[in-house]
Amino acid sequence: MTNNYFSSTEFVALCQSQMTILSKSLGAVWSVIYLTEEMSEDGQAQLFPLAIYPQSKNENVIKLPTVKLSEFWQQLQSHSVAQLLPANLTNKNTKNQSTSNLKPGSEERKQLIVPLIHQDTFFGLLVTGREDREWQSTELEQIEEITRTIAIARFLELQCHWTKEELTVQKNLQLLERDRLDDLLHQLRNPLTALRTFGKLLIKRLLPGDNNRKIAQSILEQSDRFQQLLEQFETESNTIDSINPQDFERRKTPVLEASDLTVAPSNFLLPSSNKELDSLDLQQILEPLLNAAKAIATDRNIQLITNIPSIIPKVRGDMSALREIFNNLIDNALKYTPAGGKIHLELKTKQLATEPKMLGIAINDTGYGIPIAEQERIFERHYRGIQAQSDIPGTGLGLAIAQELIVKMQGEIELISPNNLSKDSPGTTFVVWLPVFS
């Protein structure tokens, strides 16, 4: 059992009001509400007194003892509950007994002990009594309603309290993670600047016809891309940090909405909904990516083949988003194609009666393939399927990001696996379909 000692002034006031109803409507001359507390050292649940009625200026519930639930039950069975109550509340000449095994009309039936229970959870006890008459069935029903009201209120109060505690913990964790992220971003700037500088120096020292010049150019382009991503991320983070939480506290529904942000909240790579998509040359996007991919493929003994004409129709899209899409798909092909395999890029087109002409870039590999059972979930964030059991590094985000971006641009991403391009490996093909600019 968790520590339930917390109680708000509102809940105490509700308890007092319910005990007042007991007194005014049902003639109860005294009432005490006990609530469950955290476990004692011996693992037994304890009860602590929360509210007492009537309460004079010189009396409060602190004077009542905290008692173990087992001891309370023993005293209940031995008809000695009066030991747990203020002496002035109980009739010294009246034995305080359990309502079980008592005959109608006996003095002992004037005391009631009712549990506070909601959703099979025990929250405490209501102990009440009167001196002039026993409790009738209709009165007992009213008392059950009172105890039900108190139990539900206690349940909601604890739920609210635990939720606030959890939110506080989560907020502290988020602050810690934000500090770590800020430190990481700060530390990335120096090596990034060094890489960009080295790339520029290499380009200056290599002759225009040198094959290594393309590699140096790719280093510089990827460094520029890295810097651009950092700047985009910092812009979005600063925008979110600038939002004043008090603005949401004054709302009827204090929820952060997308309209409160000047950039897309889910993925800063996404083009904004009000941005016009550009007319783009896919060759211009693919060339620098393929230059870097060829160097990696050569190092891993993978053959990278491109069969894309030099002049192709322009497509409608966002430059940054398409760069990220193709970078992720080519990187996946390189990761999941074993040494000696092949990766092939080719152009595809399709024309449907109800859609504009679509241009597709197919990325085929002779890799491990994607099992049929996993294909429905392959675009979920952080889902890696059977590859999670391998030593191939990954986060399961590349395909999810690619699909999110392509859908935003009114495009499609098609999965074909196995593609049967190799006798030894099932292989996978991803086709990125984009509307042709007209």
XYZ file of C-alpha atoms in Angstrom:
438
model
C 0.000 0.000 0.000
C 1.290 3.441 -0.833
C 1.395 6.372 1.528
C -2.161 7.697 1.679
C -1.630 10.135 4.524
C -2.127 13.087 2.180
C -5.521 14.766 2.479
C -6.672 18.109 1.138
C -8.684 20.726 2.991
C -11.478 20.185 0.463
C -11.688 16.489 1.312
C -11.654 17.188 5.063
C -14.458 19.713 4.552
C -16.462 17.110 2.608
C -16.012 14.606 5.453
C -17.154 17.173 7.983
C -20.230 17.973 5.880
C -21.133 14.283 5.602
C -20.812 13.821 9.356
C -22.985 16.896 9.869
C -25.635 15.200 7.722
C -25.344 12.144 9.972
C -25.980 14.351 12.991
C -28.715 16.616 11.635
C -30.655 14.067 9.608
C -30.015 10.793 11.411
C -29.322 11.859 14.981
C -25.721 10.655 15.239
C -24.175 12.186 18.363
C -20.573 11.442 17.373
C -18.644 10.336 14.268
C -14.997 9.690 13.393
C -13.480 8.998 9.954
C -10.340 6.864 9.867
C -8.281 6.571 6.686
C -5.661 4.025 5.691
C -2.036 5.041 6.065
C 1.157 3.509 4.750
C 2.295 0.105 5.981
C 3.944 -0.078 9.395
C 7.369 -1.662 9.843
C 5.811 -5.097 10.323
C 3.894 -4.747 7.042
C 0.477 -4.130 8.560
C -1.883 -1.433 7.312
C -2.600 1.391 9.738
C -5.520 3.759 10.243
C -5.184 7.404 11.119
C -8.043 9.669 12.287
C -8.864 12.364 9.739
C -12.059 14.023 10.967
C -14.142 13.993 14.146
C -17.647 15.229 14.947
C -18.462 17.131 17.043
C -15.143 18.900 17.444
C -14.688 21.680 19.985
C -12.046 24.376 19.797
C -9.920 22.449 22.251
C -10.130 19.102 20.469
C -8.706 17.802 17.235
C -8.107 14.480 15.569
C -4.405 14.579 16.391
C -5.345 13.496 19.934
C -6.745 10.238 18.550
C -4.260 7.392 18.175
C -3.023 5.931 14.896
C -3.907 2.239 15.023
C -3.067 -0.843 13.014
C -5.990 -2.207 11.048
C -5.550 -5.647 12.620
C -5.690 -4.131 16.114
C -8.810 -2.168 15.184
C -10.450 -5.367 14.026
C -9.459 -7.210 17.206
C -10.887 -4.443 19.366
C -14.020 -4.467 17.220
C -14.462 -8.190 17.828
C -13.813 -7.786 21.559
C -16.318 -4.897 21.791
C -13.647 -2.384 22.835
C -13.679 0.112 19.987
C -14.352 2.830 22.555
C -10.640 2.713 23.378
C -9.976 4.277 19.983
C -12.464 7.137 20.414
C -12.449 10.304 22.558
C -13.964 9.571 25.954
C -16.442 12.417 25.715
C -17.912 11.054 22.464
C -18.962 7.668 23.770
C -21.387 6.778 26.498
C -19.285 5.261 29.269
C -22.203 3.030 30.230
C -22.571 1.719 26.684
C -20.606 -1.227 25.401
C -19.275 -0.524 21.899
C -19.782 -3.701 19.948
C -19.776 -5.017 16.412
C -23.140 -4.917 14.695
C -22.815 -8.644 13.973
C -24.641 -11.088 16.285
C -26.596 -8.270 18.021
C -30.277 -8.550 18.776
C -32.719 -5.870 17.594
C -33.395 -3.299 20.241
C -30.058 -3.845 22.059
C -28.033 -0.802 23.084
C -25.014 -2.159 21.187
C -26.722 -1.627 17.795
C -26.501 2.127 18.275
C -22.849 2.147 17.184
C -21.914 1.579 13.546
C -18.582 0.869 11.879
C -18.807 1.097 8.080
C -15.876 0.539 5.657
C -15.019 3.122 2.979
C -14.638 1.066 -0.203
C -14.581 2.033 -3.881
C -13.534 -0.157 -6.827
C -12.502 -2.939 -4.441
C -10.099 -0.608 -2.647
C -10.342 -0.092 1.113
C -9.793 3.554 2.100
C -10.782 3.542 5.763
C -13.700 3.436 8.193
C -16.592 5.584 9.288
C -17.350 5.051 12.986
C -20.552 6.661 14.242
C -23.120 6.256 16.996
C -26.203 7.600 18.689
C -27.801 7.004 22.102
C -31.576 7.105 21.806
C -32.486 4.446 19.217
C -31.151 1.768 16.976
C -30.546 2.267 13.233
C -33.359 1.461 10.840
C -32.837 -0.120 7.399
C -33.666 3.117 5.551
C -31.157 4.981 7.729
C -28.518 2.358 7.032
C -29.062 2.910 3.300
C -28.450 6.641 3.811
C -25.266 5.876 5.735
C -24.104 3.620 2.901
C -24.620 6.518 0.478
C -22.582 8.780 2.779
C -19.722 6.278 3.016
C -19.855 5.735 -0.747
C -19.577 9.488 -1.297
C -16.579 9.724 1.038
C -14.881 6.698 -0.555
C -15.322 8.035 -4.105
C -14.037 11.444 -3.036
C -11.007 9.802 -1.428
C -10.369 7.764 -4.565
C -10.495 10.860 -6.782
C -8.345 12.840 -4.368
C -5.626 10.184 -4.314
C -5.756 9.800 -8.092
C -5.294 13.554 -8.464
C -2.488 13.588 -5.902
C -0.622 10.692 -7.527
C -1.068 12.229 -10.973
C 0.432 15.513 -9.776
C 3.355 13.643 -8.218
C 3.900 11.711 -11.438
C 3.767 14.915 -13.488
C 6.327 16.480 -11.157
C 8.626 13.483 -11.616
C 8.154 13.601 -15.390
C 8.818 17.339 -15.461
C 12.053 16.882 -13.511
C 13.115 14.086 -15.853
C 12.327 16.270 -18.863
C 14.400 19.098 -17.428
C 17.263 16.669 -16.852
C 16.984 15.315 -20.398
C 16.810 18.839 -21.800
C 19.991 19.775 -19.949
C 21.722 16.682 -21.317
C 20.499 17.485 -24.830
C 21.671 21.094 -24.553
C 25.089 19.853 -23.432
C 25.235 17.408 -26.360
C 24.256 20.048 -28.920
C 26.853 22.413 -27.501
C 29.560 19.755 -27.678
C 28.648 18.839 -31.259
C 29.355 22.312 -32.581
C 33.146 22.158 -32.246
C 33.717 18.831 -34.085
C 31.148 19.902 -36.686
C 33.046 23.123 -37.330
C 36.262 21.109 -37.593
C 34.722 18.717 -40.146
C 33.510 21.595 -42.290
C 36.921 23.220 -42.136
C 38.712 19.969 -43.073
C 36.303 19.473 -45.990
C 37.026 22.947 -47.346
C 40.788 22.439 -47.017
C 40.638 19.092 -48.832
C 38.667 20.581 -51.716
C 41.227 23.347 -52.107
C 44.128 20.863 -52.184
C 42.572 18.386 -54.624
C 42.643 18.985 -58.374
C 39.302 19.193 -60.237
C 39.875 15.821 -61.924
C 40.813 13.977 -58.717
C 38.314 11.221 -57.817
C 38.741 12.048 -54.139
C 37.374 15.532 -54.731
C 33.805 14.175 -54.784
C 34.369 12.494 -51.432
C 35.683 15.731 -49.947
C 32.727 17.580 -51.423
C 30.377 15.017 -49.835
C 32.030 15.573 -46.441
C 31.373 19.291 -46.727
C 27.774 18.804 -47.934
C 26.943 16.378 -45.132
C 28.515 18.739 -42.594
C 26.381 21.582 -43.939
C 23.321 19.327 -43.686
C 24.233 18.464 -40.100
C 24.529 22.118 -39.206
C 21.183 22.875 -40.861
C 19.455 20.133 -38.844
C 20.926 21.465 -35.599
C 19.737 24.974 -36.393
C 16.222 23.737 -37.255
C 16.039 21.729 -34.050
C 17.220 24.620 -31.884
C 14.680 26.944 -33.527
C 11.804 24.589 -32.697
C 13.080 23.982 -29.161
C 13.361 27.704 -28.470
C 9.844 28.241 -29.779
C 8.410 25.629 -27.407
C 10.458 26.983 -24.468
C 9.117 30.486 -25.095
C 5.524 29.414 -24.458
C 4.269 30.737 -21.124
C 2.646 27.919 -19.062
C 0.432 30.502 -17.329
C -1.331 31.098 -20.635
C -2.623 27.509 -20.506
C -3.555 27.680 -16.817
C -6.060 30.420 -17.640
C -7.772 28.282 -20.255
C -10.785 26.113 -19.626
C -8.850 23.285 -21.285
C -5.119 23.807 -20.591
C -3.807 21.815 -23.551
C -0.914 22.670 -25.837
C -2.218 22.794 -29.374
C -0.382 22.805 -32.689
C -1.650 26.322 -33.379
C 0.369 27.539 -30.389
C 3.606 26.719 -32.225
C 5.138 28.502 -35.164
C 6.689 25.231 -36.383
C 5.284 21.723 -36.668
C 5.360 20.115 -33.229
C 5.748 16.469 -34.271
C 8.699 16.637 -36.658
C 10.650 19.762 -37.475
C 11.608 18.271 -40.867
C 8.016 18.382 -42.054
C 7.042 21.196 -44.381
C 4.447 23.410 -42.728
C 0.845 22.948 -43.835
C 0.644 26.455 -45.293
C 3.887 26.170 -47.269
C 3.749 25.805 -51.030
C 5.659 22.733 -52.235
C 8.434 23.522 -54.692
C 9.288 22.250 -58.138
C 12.340 20.064 -57.532
C 14.954 18.235 -59.560
C 15.479 14.810 -57.985
C 18.925 14.518 -59.545
C 20.039 17.556 -57.580
C 18.832 15.899 -54.355
C 20.145 12.409 -55.068
C 23.610 13.250 -56.439
C 25.278 14.325 -53.174
C 23.613 11.471 -51.280
C 24.804 8.927 -53.819
C 28.352 10.287 -53.768
C 28.531 9.574 -50.047
C 26.698 6.242 -50.414
C 29.137 5.013 -53.074
C 32.083 5.559 -50.769
C 30.328 3.597 -47.991
C 29.263 0.847 -50.419
C 32.819 0.444 -51.707
C 34.130 0.170 -48.151
C 31.556 -2.577 -47.399
C 32.039 -4.462 -50.665
C 28.542 -3.616 -51.921
C 27.836 -2.737 -55.532
C 25.761 0.468 -55.885
C 24.144 0.839 -59.311
C 22.111 3.851 -60.457
C 19.916 3.806 -63.526
C 18.331 7.240 -63.431
C 18.333 9.429 -66.568
C 20.145 12.744 -66.352
C 16.981 14.603 -67.342
C 13.753 13.640 -65.589
C 10.473 15.468 -64.924
C 10.452 17.726 -61.903
C 8.406 16.712 -58.885
C 6.432 18.645 -56.291
C 7.954 18.470 -52.819
C 10.139 19.929 -50.093
C 13.925 19.861 -50.547
C 14.844 19.155 -46.909
C 12.170 16.506 -46.491
C 13.122 14.625 -49.668
C 16.783 14.737 -48.727
C 15.904 13.124 -45.403
C 13.668 10.488 -47.015
C 16.231 9.289 -49.534
C 19.046 9.491 -47.013
C 17.132 7.151 -44.667
C 16.165 4.673 -47.394
C 19.664 4.511 -48.907
C 21.175 4.172 -45.426
C 18.810 1.257 -44.662
C 19.753 -0.459 -47.923
C 23.441 -0.131 -47.033
C 22.899 -1.440 -43.487
C 20.790 -4.474 -44.411
C 22.642 -5.599 -47.530
C 25.508 -7.993 -46.723
C 28.951 -7.816 -48.329
C 28.870 -8.936 -51.950
C 25.304 -7.703 -52.420
C 23.865 -5.066 -54.713
C 21.814 -1.888 -54.360
C 20.045 -0.569 -57.429
C 18.299 2.784 -57.923
C 15.952 3.209 -60.887
C 13.208 5.490 -62.158
C 9.532 4.452 -62.341
C 6.373 6.222 -63.514
C 2.655 5.576 -63.208
C -0.510 7.303 -64.374
C -3.883 6.732 -62.711
C -7.173 8.072 -63.986
C -8.042 9.817 -60.735
C -4.537 11.069 -59.858
C -1.859 13.189 -61.499
C 1.134 11.488 -63.019
C 3.465 10.109 -60.349
C 7.241 9.739 -60.590
C 8.918 7.050 -58.480
C 12.459 6.384 -57.337
C 12.906 2.687 -56.546
C 15.676 1.606 -54.164
C 16.235 -2.136 -54.587
C 18.608 -4.214 -52.485
C 19.640 -7.853 -52.224
C 19.535 -7.757 -48.440
C 17.787 -9.785 -45.753
C 14.263 -8.761 -46.668
C 11.334 -7.956 -44.404
C 9.117 -10.850 -43.224
C 5.490 -10.635 -44.352
C 4.307 -10.715 -40.714
C 6.275 -7.558 -39.919
C 5.395 -5.472 -42.954
C 2.203 -4.008 -41.444
C 4.214 -2.497 -38.567
C 7.416 -1.605 -40.370
C 6.518 2.117 -40.527
C 5.810 2.383 -36.784
C 8.194 4.513 -34.749
C 10.903 2.475 -32.972
C 9.693 -0.807 -34.485
C 12.573 -2.941 -35.789
C 11.038 -6.393 -35.774
C 13.422 -9.299 -36.129
C 16.321 -6.915 -36.852
C 16.195 -5.806 -33.207
C 17.761 -9.173 -32.375
C 20.696 -8.610 -34.733
C 23.885 -6.628 -34.218
C 22.888 -4.134 -36.939
C 22.586 -0.699 -35.284
C 19.343 1.241 -35.624
C 16.558 3.068 -33.796
C 13.534 2.043 -35.849
C 12.869 5.679 -36.792
C 14.113 5.951 -40.387
C 11.087 4.419 -42.131
C 8.617 6.128 -39.788
C 10.153 9.520 -40.549
C 10.240 8.759 -44.266
C 6.556 7.830 -44.383
C 5.518 10.845 -42.307
C 7.370 13.187 -44.626
C 6.178 11.616 -47.856
C 2.515 11.668 -46.790
C 2.868 15.354 -45.906
C 3.900 16.013 -49.509
C 0.921 14.085 -50.960
C 3.226 11.292 -52.034
C 3.365 7.548 -51.349
C 5.949 5.048 -50.196
C 5.621 1.491 -51.472
C 7.214 -1.591 -49.912
C 8.023 -4.734 -51.900
C 9.648 -7.605 -50.031
C 10.819 -10.051 -51.142
C 11.753 -8.516 -54.461
C 13.437 -11.718 -55.732
C 16.372 -9.865 -57.289
C 18.803 -12.354 -55.835
C 18.704 -16.137 -55.562
C 20.516 -16.052 -52.232
C 18.679 -13.192 -50.482
C 14.995 -12.152 -50.497
C 15.781 -8.451 -50.869
C 13.621 -5.380 -50.349
C 12.428 -2.565 -52.595
C 11.111 0.799 -51.471
C 9.535 3.080 -54.067
C 9.043 6.770 -53.297
C 6.177 8.120 -55.409
C 5.865 11.879 -55.859
C 3.432 13.937 -57.945
C 5.004 15.366 -61.093
C 5.088 19.158 -61.119
C 2.773 20.562 -63.747
